[in-house]
Amino acid sequence: MSSSALIKRSLFAVALATLSFSAAAHVGGAHDHGGLLTGFLHPITGLDHLAAMLAVGVWSAMTTRRLWVAPLSFAALLLAGALLAQAGIGFPAIEPMIAASLLVVGLLLAAQVKLPEAAGAVLVGTFALFHGAAHGQELADGAALAGMVLGTAALHGVGIAMGLGLQRANHWAPRVAGGVVAVMGLNMGWSLIAG
């Protein structure tokens, strides 16, 4: 199968998943989710987190020279948000901010917006605090938090690899991928309003 066909099928699968995507309430009390593997799988098994973290990697790879800056900021502030949430610091509007992160990062990718590296790091880092707060309320121990950071780094690495690969592909592919992520954010936001 050619790389172009693989990209098209992957985008189609993500689009189908988006149609059935609804806001999954992350918050509402700590669960007993502990251990390194549980933490590692946590960001991978939530479609909203998965899409946001991949999109950050793809966008960073396609728009900056130092493609690791925004993903590193995301991972560090994700951990900070989780630790703050576990310490009892309340975050307002966690789910709406996660929806906004999908919308904004998706639009940045779709439009191929190039921001100064520091501005991009601050932007995605701000969203990462809320993603981290959602995870922090669900994960039980330090091993799970370490796994969460490792899972996030792995997703960013995959996103960066995808971004580098998409640079050599058709110009529409990253724009469509960004559009799909933005639609996921709109859908999640709509579900929060309607629900």
mmCIF file with all atom_site columns, C-alpha atoms in Angstrom:
data_model
loop_
_atom_site.group_PDB
_atom_site.id
_atom_site.type_symbol
_atom_site.label_atom_id
_atom_site.label_alt_id
_atom_site.label_comp_id
_atom_site.label_asym_id
_atom_site.label_entity_id
_atom_site.label_seq_id
_atom_site.pdbx_PDB_ins_code
_atom_site.Cartn_x
_atom_site.Cartn_y
_atom_site.Cartn_z
_atom_site.occupancy
_atom_site.B_iso_or_equiv
_atom_site.pdbx_formal_charge
_atom_site.auth_seq_id
_atom_site.auth_comp_id
_atom_site.auth_asym_id
_atom_site.auth_atom_id
_atom_site.pdbx_PDB_model_num
ATOM 1   C CA . MET A 1 1   ? 0.000   0.000  0.000  1.00 0.00 ? 1   MET A CA 1
ATOM 2   C CA . SER A 1 2   ? 1.402   3.414  -0.928 1.00 0.00 ? 2   SER A CA 1
ATOM 3   C CA . SER A 1 3   ? 2.008   6.062  1.724  1.00 0.00 ? 3   SER A CA 1
ATOM 4   C CA . SER A 1 4   ? -0.612  8.258  0.068  1.00 0.00 ? 4   SER A CA 1
ATOM 5   C CA . ALA A 1 5   ? -3.245  5.509  0.316  1.00 0.00 ? 5   ALA A CA 1
ATOM 6   C CA . LEU A 1 6   ? -2.270  4.835  3.924  1.00 0.00 ? 6   LEU A CA 1
ATOM 7   C CA . ILE A 1 7   ? -2.614  8.516  4.809  1.00 0.00 ? 7   ILE A CA 1
ATOM 8   C CA . LYS A 1 8   ? -6.007  8.704  3.103  1.00 0.00 ? 8   LYS A CA 1
ATOM 9   C CA . ARG A 1 9   ? -7.282  5.616  4.940  1.00 0.00 ? 9   ARG A CA 1
ATOM 10  C CA . SER A 1 10  ? -5.974  6.909  8.265  1.00 0.00 ? 10  SER A CA 1
ATOM 11  C CA . LEU A 1 11  ? -7.665  10.270 7.758  1.00 0.00 ? 11  LEU A CA 1
ATOM 12  C CA . PHE A 1 12  ? -10.905 8.517  6.779  1.00 0.00 ? 12  PHE A CA 1
ATOM 13  C CA . ALA A 1 13  ? -10.765 6.386  9.949  1.00 0.00 ? 13  ALA A CA 1
ATOM 14  C CA . VAL A 1 14  ? -10.201 9.470  12.095 1.00 0.00 ? 14  VAL A CA 1
ATOM 15  C CA . ALA A 1 15  ? -13.075 11.253 10.347 1.00 0.00 ? 15  ALA A CA 1
ATOM 16  C CA . LEU A 1 16  ? -15.399 8.322  11.074 1.00 0.00 ? 16  LEU A CA 1
ATOM 17  C CA . ALA A 1 17  ? -14.335 8.307  14.696 1.00 0.00 ? 17  ALA A CA 1
ATOM 18  C CA . THR A 1 18  ? -15.020 12.032 14.871 1.00 0.00 ? 18  THR A CA 1
ATOM 19  C CA . LEU A 1 19  ? -18.612 11.536 13.758 1.00 0.00 ? 19  LEU A CA 1
ATOM 20  C CA . SER A 1 20  ? -19.317 9.391  16.796 1.00 0.00 ? 20  SER A CA 1
ATOM 21  C CA . PHE A 1 21  ? -17.123 11.380 19.180 1.00 0.00 ? 21  PHE A CA 1
ATOM 22  C CA . SER A 1 22  ? -18.821 12.951 22.154 1.00 0.00 ? 22  SER A CA 1
ATOM 23  C CA . ALA A 1 23  ? -17.516 14.576 25.291 1.00 0.00 ? 23  ALA A CA 1
ATOM 24  C CA . ALA A 1 24  ? -16.361 11.964 27.722 1.00 0.00 ? 24  ALA A CA 1
ATOM 25  C CA . ALA A 1 25  ? -16.519 13.411 31.187 1.00 0.00 ? 25  ALA A CA 1
ATOM 26  C CA . HIS A 1 26  ? -13.034 13.094 32.597 1.00 0.00 ? 26  HIS A CA 1
ATOM 27  C CA . VAL A 1 27  ? -13.686 14.818 35.863 1.00 0.00 ? 27  VAL A CA 1
ATOM 28  C CA . GLY A 1 28  ? -15.798 13.875 38.800 1.00 0.00 ? 28  GLY A CA 1
ATOM 29  C CA . GLY A 1 29  ? -13.575 12.277 41.400 1.00 0.00 ? 29  GLY A CA 1
ATOM 30  C CA . ALA A 1 30  ? -10.429 10.260 41.548 1.00 0.00 ? 30  ALA A CA 1
ATOM 31  C CA . HIS A 1 31  ? -10.495 6.698  40.370 1.00 0.00 ? 31  HIS A CA 1
ATOM 32  C CA . ASP A 1 32  ? -8.109  4.015  41.506 1.00 0.00 ? 32  ASP A CA 1
ATOM 33  C CA . HIS A 1 33  ? -6.074  3.981  38.292 1.00 0.00 ? 33  HIS A CA 1
ATOM 34  C CA . GLY A 1 34  ? -2.498  3.271  39.293 1.00 0.00 ? 34  GLY A CA 1
ATOM 35  C CA . GLY A 1 35  ? 0.649   1.844  37.798 1.00 0.00 ? 35  GLY A CA 1
ATOM 36  C CA . LEU A 1 36  ? 3.042   2.741  35.015 1.00 0.00 ? 36  LEU A CA 1
ATOM 37  C CA . LEU A 1 37  ? 1.200   0.859  32.254 1.00 0.00 ? 37  LEU A CA 1
ATOM 38  C CA . THR A 1 38  ? -2.176  2.316  33.234 1.00 0.00 ? 38  THR A CA 1
ATOM 39  C CA . GLY A 1 39  ? -0.691  5.803  33.135 1.00 0.00 ? 39  GLY A CA 1
ATOM 40  C CA . PHE A 1 40  ? 1.023   5.143  29.806 1.00 0.00 ? 40  PHE A CA 1
ATOM 41  C CA . LEU A 1 41  ? -2.221  3.978  28.211 1.00 0.00 ? 41  LEU A CA 1
ATOM 42  C CA . HIS A 1 42  ? -4.339  6.759  29.725 1.00 0.00 ? 42  HIS A CA 1
ATOM 43  C CA . PRO A 1 43  ? -3.593  9.483  27.128 1.00 0.00 ? 43  PRO A CA 1
ATOM 44  C CA . ILE A 1 44  ? -3.644  6.931  24.310 1.00 0.00 ? 44  ILE A CA 1
ATOM 45  C CA . THR A 1 45  ? -7.090  5.529  25.062 1.00 0.00 ? 45  THR A CA 1
ATOM 46  C CA . GLY A 1 46  ? -8.904  8.873  25.254 1.00 0.00 ? 46  GLY A CA 1
ATOM 47  C CA . LEU A 1 47  ? -9.670  10.061 21.731 1.00 0.00 ? 47  LEU A CA 1
ATOM 48  C CA . ASP A 1 48  ? -9.577  13.739 22.722 1.00 0.00 ? 48  ASP A CA 1
ATOM 49  C CA . HIS A 1 49  ? -6.169  13.456 24.385 1.00 0.00 ? 49  HIS A CA 1
ATOM 50  C CA . LEU A 1 50  ? -4.835  11.238 21.606 1.00 0.00 ? 50  LEU A CA 1
ATOM 51  C CA . ALA A 1 51  ? -5.870  13.712 18.912 1.00 0.00 ? 51  ALA A CA 1
ATOM 52  C CA . ALA A 1 52  ? -4.529  16.752 20.780 1.00 0.00 ? 52  ALA A CA 1
ATOM 53  C CA . MET A 1 53  ? -1.149  15.200 21.505 1.00 0.00 ? 53  MET A CA 1
ATOM 54  C CA . LEU A 1 54  ? -0.668  13.870 17.984 1.00 0.00 ? 54  LEU A CA 1
ATOM 55  C CA . ALA A 1 55  ? -1.741  17.234 16.526 1.00 0.00 ? 55  ALA A CA 1
ATOM 56  C CA . VAL A 1 56  ? 0.768   19.104 18.699 1.00 0.00 ? 56  VAL A CA 1
ATOM 57  C CA . GLY A 1 57  ? 3.541   16.855 17.384 1.00 0.00 ? 57  GLY A CA 1
ATOM 58  C CA . VAL A 1 58  ? 2.448   17.139 13.747 1.00 0.00 ? 58  VAL A CA 1
ATOM 59  C CA . TRP A 1 59  ? 2.004   20.927 13.950 1.00 0.00 ? 59  TRP A CA 1
ATOM 60  C CA . SER A 1 60  ? 5.350   21.400 15.655 1.00 0.00 ? 60  SER A CA 1
ATOM 61  C CA . ALA A 1 61  ? 7.180   19.263 13.089 1.00 0.00 ? 61  ALA A CA 1
ATOM 62  C CA . MET A 1 62  ? 5.606   21.136 10.204 1.00 0.00 ? 62  MET A CA 1
ATOM 63  C CA . THR A 1 63  ? 5.978   24.699 11.437 1.00 0.00 ? 63  THR A CA 1
ATOM 64  C CA . THR A 1 64  ? 9.133   25.046 13.582 1.00 0.00 ? 64  THR A CA 1
ATOM 65  C CA . ARG A 1 65  ? 12.853  24.372 13.342 1.00 0.00 ? 65  ARG A CA 1
ATOM 66  C CA . ARG A 1 66  ? 13.147  23.226 16.950 1.00 0.00 ? 66  ARG A CA 1
ATOM 67  C CA . LEU A 1 67  ? 10.256  20.815 16.678 1.00 0.00 ? 67  LEU A CA 1
ATOM 68  C CA . TRP A 1 68  ? 10.674  19.501 20.230 1.00 0.00 ? 68  TRP A CA 1
ATOM 69  C CA . VAL A 1 69  ? 9.915   22.801 22.054 1.00 0.00 ? 69  VAL A CA 1
ATOM 70  C CA . ALA A 1 70  ? 6.092   22.741 21.980 1.00 0.00 ? 70  ALA A CA 1
ATOM 71  C CA . PRO A 1 71  ? 5.828   18.992 22.713 1.00 0.00 ? 71  PRO A CA 1
ATOM 72  C CA . LEU A 1 72  ? 8.257   19.317 25.635 1.00 0.00 ? 72  LEU A CA 1
ATOM 73  C CA . SER A 1 73  ? 6.232   22.228 27.008 1.00 0.00 ? 73  SER A CA 1
ATOM 74  C CA . PHE A 1 74  ? 3.041   20.181 26.635 1.00 0.00 ? 74  PHE A CA 1
ATOM 75  C CA . ALA A 1 75  ? 4.491   17.167 28.466 1.00 0.00 ? 75  ALA A CA 1
ATOM 76  C CA . ALA A 1 76  ? 5.960   19.264 31.307 1.00 0.00 ? 76  ALA A CA 1
ATOM 77  C CA . LEU A 1 77  ? 2.804   21.297 31.881 1.00 0.00 ? 77  LEU A CA 1
ATOM 78  C CA . LEU A 1 78  ? 0.629   18.195 31.535 1.00 0.00 ? 78  LEU A CA 1
ATOM 79  C CA . LEU A 1 79  ? 2.502   16.777 34.534 1.00 0.00 ? 79  LEU A CA 1
ATOM 80  C CA . ALA A 1 80  ? 2.218   20.102 36.369 1.00 0.00 ? 80  ALA A CA 1
ATOM 81  C CA . GLY A 1 81  ? -1.549  20.182 35.794 1.00 0.00 ? 81  GLY A CA 1
ATOM 82  C CA . ALA A 1 82  ? -1.901  16.596 37.042 1.00 0.00 ? 82  ALA A CA 1
ATOM 83  C CA . LEU A 1 83  ? 0.129   17.312 40.178 1.00 0.00 ? 83  LEU A CA 1
ATOM 84  C CA . LEU A 1 84  ? -1.832  20.493 40.898 1.00 0.00 ? 84  LEU A CA 1
ATOM 85  C CA . ALA A 1 85  ? -5.136  18.642 40.496 1.00 0.00 ? 85  ALA A CA 1
ATOM 86  C CA . GLN A 1 86  ? -3.957  15.866 42.802 1.00 0.00 ? 86  GLN A CA 1
ATOM 87  C CA . ALA A 1 87  ? -2.934  18.510 45.348 1.00 0.00 ? 87  ALA A CA 1
ATOM 88  C CA . GLY A 1 88  ? -6.529  19.737 45.387 1.00 0.00 ? 88  GLY A CA 1
ATOM 89  C CA . ILE A 1 89  ? -6.110  22.817 43.181 1.00 0.00 ? 89  ILE A CA 1
ATOM 90  C CA . GLY A 1 90  ? -9.374  23.268 41.302 1.00 0.00 ? 90  GLY A CA 1
ATOM 91  C CA . PHE A 1 91  ? -9.273  23.993 37.593 1.00 0.00 ? 91  PHE A CA 1
ATOM 92  C CA . PRO A 1 92  ? -12.311 25.730 36.104 1.00 0.00 ? 92  PRO A CA 1
ATOM 93  C CA . ALA A 1 93  ? -13.778 24.529 32.827 1.00 0.00 ? 93  ALA A CA 1
ATOM 94  C CA . ILE A 1 94  ? -11.530 21.526 32.264 1.00 0.00 ? 94  ILE A CA 1
ATOM 95  C CA . GLU A 1 95  ? -13.677 19.939 29.568 1.00 0.00 ? 95  GLU A CA 1
ATOM 96  C CA . PRO A 1 96  ? -14.317 23.211 27.660 1.00 0.00 ? 96  PRO A CA 1
ATOM 97  C CA . MET A 1 97  ? -10.567 23.919 27.677 1.00 0.00 ? 97  MET A CA 1
ATOM 98  C CA . ILE A 1 98  ? -9.834  20.437 26.332 1.00 0.00 ? 98  ILE A CA 1
ATOM 99  C CA . ALA A 1 99  ? -12.396 21.075 23.585 1.00 0.00 ? 99  ALA A CA 1
ATOM 100 C CA . ALA A 1 100 ? -10.774 24.460 22.910 1.00 0.00 ? 100 ALA A CA 1
ATOM 101 C CA . SER A 1 101 ? -7.350  22.808 22.690 1.00 0.00 ? 101 SER A CA 1
ATOM 102 C CA . LEU A 1 102 ? -8.591  20.490 19.960 1.00 0.00 ? 102 LEU A CA 1
ATOM 103 C CA . LEU A 1 103 ? -10.172 23.363 18.076 1.00 0.00 ? 103 LEU A CA 1
ATOM 104 C CA . VAL A 1 104 ? -7.166  25.688 18.333 1.00 0.00 ? 104 VAL A CA 1
ATOM 105 C CA . VAL A 1 105 ? -4.426  23.138 17.648 1.00 0.00 ? 105 VAL A CA 1
ATOM 106 C CA . GLY A 1 106 ? -6.500  21.669 14.810 1.00 0.00 ? 106 GLY A CA 1
ATOM 107 C CA . LEU A 1 107 ? -6.890  25.105 13.238 1.00 0.00 ? 107 LEU A CA 1
ATOM 108 C CA . LEU A 1 108 ? -3.181  25.870 13.700 1.00 0.00 ? 108 LEU A CA 1
ATOM 109 C CA . LEU A 1 109 ? -2.356  22.647 11.879 1.00 0.00 ? 109 LEU A CA 1
ATOM 110 C CA . ALA A 1 110 ? -4.981  23.109 9.165  1.00 0.00 ? 110 ALA A CA 1
ATOM 111 C CA . ALA A 1 111 ? -3.810  26.663 8.446  1.00 0.00 ? 111 ALA A CA 1
ATOM 112 C CA . GLN A 1 112 ? -0.116  25.774 8.906  1.00 0.00 ? 112 GLN A CA 1
ATOM 113 C CA . VAL A 1 113 ? 0.249   28.731 11.290 1.00 0.00 ? 113 VAL A CA 1
ATOM 114 C CA . LYS A 1 114 ? 3.851   29.425 12.243 1.00 0.00 ? 114 LYS A CA 1
ATOM 115 C CA . LEU A 1 115 ? 4.209   30.949 15.691 1.00 0.00 ? 115 LEU A CA 1
ATOM 116 C CA . PRO A 1 116 ? 7.417   31.934 17.455 1.00 0.00 ? 116 PRO A CA 1
ATOM 117 C CA . GLU A 1 117 ? 8.585   28.821 19.310 1.00 0.00 ? 117 GLU A CA 1
ATOM 118 C CA . ALA A 1 118 ? 8.093   30.394 22.735 1.00 0.00 ? 118 ALA A CA 1
ATOM 119 C CA . ALA A 1 119 ? 4.551   31.498 21.873 1.00 0.00 ? 119 ALA A CA 1
ATOM 120 C CA . GLY A 1 120 ? 3.695   28.028 20.569 1.00 0.00 ? 120 GLY A CA 1
ATOM 121 C CA . ALA A 1 121 ? 5.120   26.441 23.719 1.00 0.00 ? 121 ALA A CA 1
ATOM 122 C CA . VAL A 1 122 ? 3.094   28.756 25.967 1.00 0.00 ? 122 VAL A CA 1
ATOM 123 C CA . LEU A 1 123 ? -0.092  28.168 23.975 1.00 0.00 ? 123 LEU A CA 1
ATOM 124 C CA . VAL A 1 124 ? 0.060   24.375 23.978 1.00 0.00 ? 124 VAL A CA 1
ATOM 125 C CA . GLY A 1 125 ? 1.406   24.375 27.534 1.00 0.00 ? 125 GLY A CA 1
ATOM 126 C CA . THR A 1 126 ? -1.629  26.287 28.731 1.00 0.00 ? 126 THR A CA 1
ATOM 127 C CA . PHE A 1 127 ? -3.911  23.686 27.196 1.00 0.00 ? 127 PHE A CA 1
ATOM 128 C CA . ALA A 1 128 ? -1.717  20.918 28.637 1.00 0.00 ? 128 ALA A CA 1
ATOM 129 C CA . LEU A 1 129 ? -2.434  22.141 32.180 1.00 0.00 ? 129 LEU A CA 1
ATOM 130 C CA . PHE A 1 130 ? -6.105  21.303 31.633 1.00 0.00 ? 130 PHE A CA 1
ATOM 131 C CA . HIS A 1 131 ? -5.382  17.952 29.990 1.00 0.00 ? 131 HIS A CA 1
ATOM 132 C CA . GLY A 1 132 ? -3.127  17.222 32.977 1.00 0.00 ? 132 GLY A CA 1
ATOM 133 C CA . ALA A 1 133 ? -5.795  18.238 35.466 1.00 0.00 ? 133 ALA A CA 1
ATOM 134 C CA . ALA A 1 134 ? -8.221  15.805 33.824 1.00 0.00 ? 134 ALA A CA 1
ATOM 135 C CA . HIS A 1 135 ? -5.662  12.991 34.016 1.00 0.00 ? 135 HIS A CA 1
ATOM 136 C CA . GLY A 1 136 ? -4.562  13.941 37.528 1.00 0.00 ? 136 GLY A CA 1
ATOM 137 C CA . GLN A 1 137 ? -8.090  13.514 38.832 1.00 0.00 ? 137 GLN A CA 1
ATOM 138 C CA . GLU A 1 138 ? -8.201  10.004 37.406 1.00 0.00 ? 138 GLU A CA 1
ATOM 139 C CA . LEU A 1 139 ? -4.716  8.600  38.077 1.00 0.00 ? 139 LEU A CA 1
ATOM 140 C CA . ALA A 1 140 ? -3.835  7.345  41.528 1.00 0.00 ? 140 ALA A CA 1
ATOM 141 C CA . ASP A 1 141 ? -0.071  7.297  42.001 1.00 0.00 ? 141 ASP A CA 1
ATOM 142 C CA . GLY A 1 142 ? 3.338   8.537  40.924 1.00 0.00 ? 142 GLY A CA 1
ATOM 143 C CA . ALA A 1 143 ? 3.934   5.539  38.676 1.00 0.00 ? 143 ALA A CA 1
ATOM 144 C CA . ALA A 1 144 ? 0.721   6.297  36.788 1.00 0.00 ? 144 ALA A CA 1
ATOM 145 C CA . LEU A 1 145 ? 1.772   9.945  36.372 1.00 0.00 ? 145 LEU A CA 1
ATOM 146 C CA . ALA A 1 146 ? 5.183   8.864  35.074 1.00 0.00 ? 146 ALA A CA 1
ATOM 147 C CA . GLY A 1 147 ? 3.431   6.537  32.642 1.00 0.00 ? 147 GLY A CA 1
ATOM 148 C CA . MET A 1 148 ? 1.152   9.388  31.550 1.00 0.00 ? 148 MET A CA 1
ATOM 149 C CA . VAL A 1 149 ? 4.167   11.553 30.718 1.00 0.00 ? 149 VAL A CA 1
ATOM 150 C CA . LEU A 1 150 ? 5.834   8.677  28.848 1.00 0.00 ? 150 LEU A CA 1
ATOM 151 C CA . GLY A 1 151 ? 2.627   7.978  26.910 1.00 0.00 ? 151 GLY A CA 1
ATOM 152 C CA . THR A 1 152 ? 2.334   11.652 26.054 1.00 0.00 ? 152 THR A CA 1
ATOM 153 C CA . ALA A 1 153 ? 5.962   11.796 24.905 1.00 0.00 ? 153 ALA A CA 1
ATOM 154 C CA . ALA A 1 154 ? 5.376   8.718  22.744 1.00 0.00 ? 154 ALA A CA 1
ATOM 155 C CA . LEU A 1 155 ? 2.319   10.332 21.149 1.00 0.00 ? 155 LEU A CA 1
ATOM 156 C CA . HIS A 1 156 ? 4.259   13.528 20.510 1.00 0.00 ? 156 HIS A CA 1
ATOM 157 C CA . GLY A 1 157 ? 7.044   11.450 18.946 1.00 0.00 ? 157 GLY A CA 1
ATOM 158 C CA . VAL A 1 158 ? 4.543   9.712  16.665 1.00 0.00 ? 158 VAL A CA 1
ATOM 159 C CA . GLY A 1 159 ? 3.019   13.100 15.815 1.00 0.00 ? 159 GLY A CA 1
ATOM 160 C CA . ILE A 1 160 ? 6.433   14.535 14.965 1.00 0.00 ? 160 ILE A CA 1
ATOM 161 C CA . ALA A 1 161 ? 7.197   11.536 12.747 1.00 0.00 ? 161 ALA A CA 1
ATOM 162 C CA . MET A 1 162 ? 3.805   11.943 11.065 1.00 0.00 ? 162 MET A CA 1
ATOM 163 C CA . GLY A 1 163 ? 4.469   15.654 10.552 1.00 0.00 ? 163 GLY A CA 1
ATOM 164 C CA . LEU A 1 164 ? 7.850   15.003 8.987  1.00 0.00 ? 164 LEU A CA 1
ATOM 165 C CA . GLY A 1 165 ? 6.257   12.367 6.743  1.00 0.00 ? 165 GLY A CA 1
ATOM 166 C CA . LEU A 1 166 ? 3.373   14.638 5.805  1.00 0.00 ? 166 LEU A CA 1
ATOM 167 C CA . GLN A 1 167 ? 5.820   17.324 4.677  1.00 0.00 ? 167 GLN A CA 1
ATOM 168 C CA . ARG A 1 168 ? 6.720   15.003 1.824  1.00 0.00 ? 168 ARG A CA 1
ATOM 169 C CA . ALA A 1 169 ? 3.100   14.032 1.104  1.00 0.00 ? 169 ALA A CA 1
ATOM 170 C CA . ASN A 1 170 ? 0.329   15.978 -0.543 1.00 0.00 ? 170 ASN A CA 1
ATOM 171 C CA . HIS A 1 171 ? -0.138  19.455 0.886  1.00 0.00 ? 171 HIS A CA 1
ATOM 172 C CA . TRP A 1 172 ? -3.799  18.800 1.662  1.00 0.00 ? 172 TRP A CA 1
ATOM 173 C CA . ALA A 1 173 ? -3.180  15.868 4.048  1.00 0.00 ? 173 ALA A CA 1
ATOM 174 C CA . PRO A 1 174 ? -2.013  17.880 7.104  1.00 0.00 ? 174 PRO A CA 1
ATOM 175 C CA . ARG A 1 175 ? -4.713  20.471 6.461  1.00 0.00 ? 175 ARG A CA 1
ATOM 176 C CA . VAL A 1 176 ? -7.394  17.775 6.431  1.00 0.00 ? 176 VAL A CA 1
ATOM 177 C CA . ALA A 1 177 ? -5.930  16.192 9.568  1.00 0.00 ? 177 ALA A CA 1
ATOM 178 C CA . GLY A 1 178 ? -5.993  19.583 11.306 1.00 0.00 ? 178 GLY A CA 1
ATOM 179 C CA . GLY A 1 179 ? -9.548  20.146 10.144 1.00 0.00 ? 179 GLY A CA 1
ATOM 180 C CA . VAL A 1 180 ? -10.614 16.787 11.580 1.00 0.00 ? 180 VAL A CA 1
ATOM 181 C CA . VAL A 1 181 ? -9.053  17.653 14.957 1.00 0.00 ? 181 VAL A CA 1
ATOM 182 C CA . ALA A 1 182 ? -10.740 21.082 14.922 1.00 0.00 ? 182 ALA A CA 1
ATOM 183 C CA . VAL A 1 183 ? -14.108 19.444 14.153 1.00 0.00 ? 183 VAL A CA 1
ATOM 184 C CA . MET A 1 184 ? -13.530 17.097 17.090 1.00 0.00 ? 184 MET A CA 1
ATOM 185 C CA . GLY A 1 185 ? -13.084 20.160 19.299 1.00 0.00 ? 185 GLY A CA 1
ATOM 186 C CA . LEU A 1 186 ? -16.257 21.759 17.957 1.00 0.00 ? 186 LEU A CA 1
ATOM 187 C CA . ASN A 1 187 ? -18.161 18.514 18.436 1.00 0.00 ? 187 ASN A CA 1
ATOM 188 C CA . MET A 1 188 ? -16.917 18.153 21.998 1.00 0.00 ? 188 MET A CA 1
ATOM 189 C CA . GLY A 1 189 ? -17.770 21.774 22.757 1.00 0.00 ? 189 GLY A CA 1
ATOM 190 C CA . TRP A 1 190 ? -21.240 21.349 21.278 1.00 0.00 ? 190 TRP A CA 1
ATOM 191 C CA . SER A 1 191 ? -21.790 18.195 23.324 1.00 0.00 ? 191 SER A CA 1
ATOM 192 C CA . LEU A 1 192 ? -20.837 20.096 26.494 1.00 0.00 ? 192 LEU A CA 1
ATOM 193 C CA . ILE A 1 193 ? -23.269 22.913 25.662 1.00 0.00 ? 193 ILE A CA 1
ATOM 194 C CA . ALA A 1 194 ? -26.108 20.621 24.643 1.00 0.00 ? 194 ALA A CA 1
ATOM 195 C CA . GLY A 1 195 ? -25.556 18.177 27.505 1.00 0.00 ? 195 GLY A CA 1
#
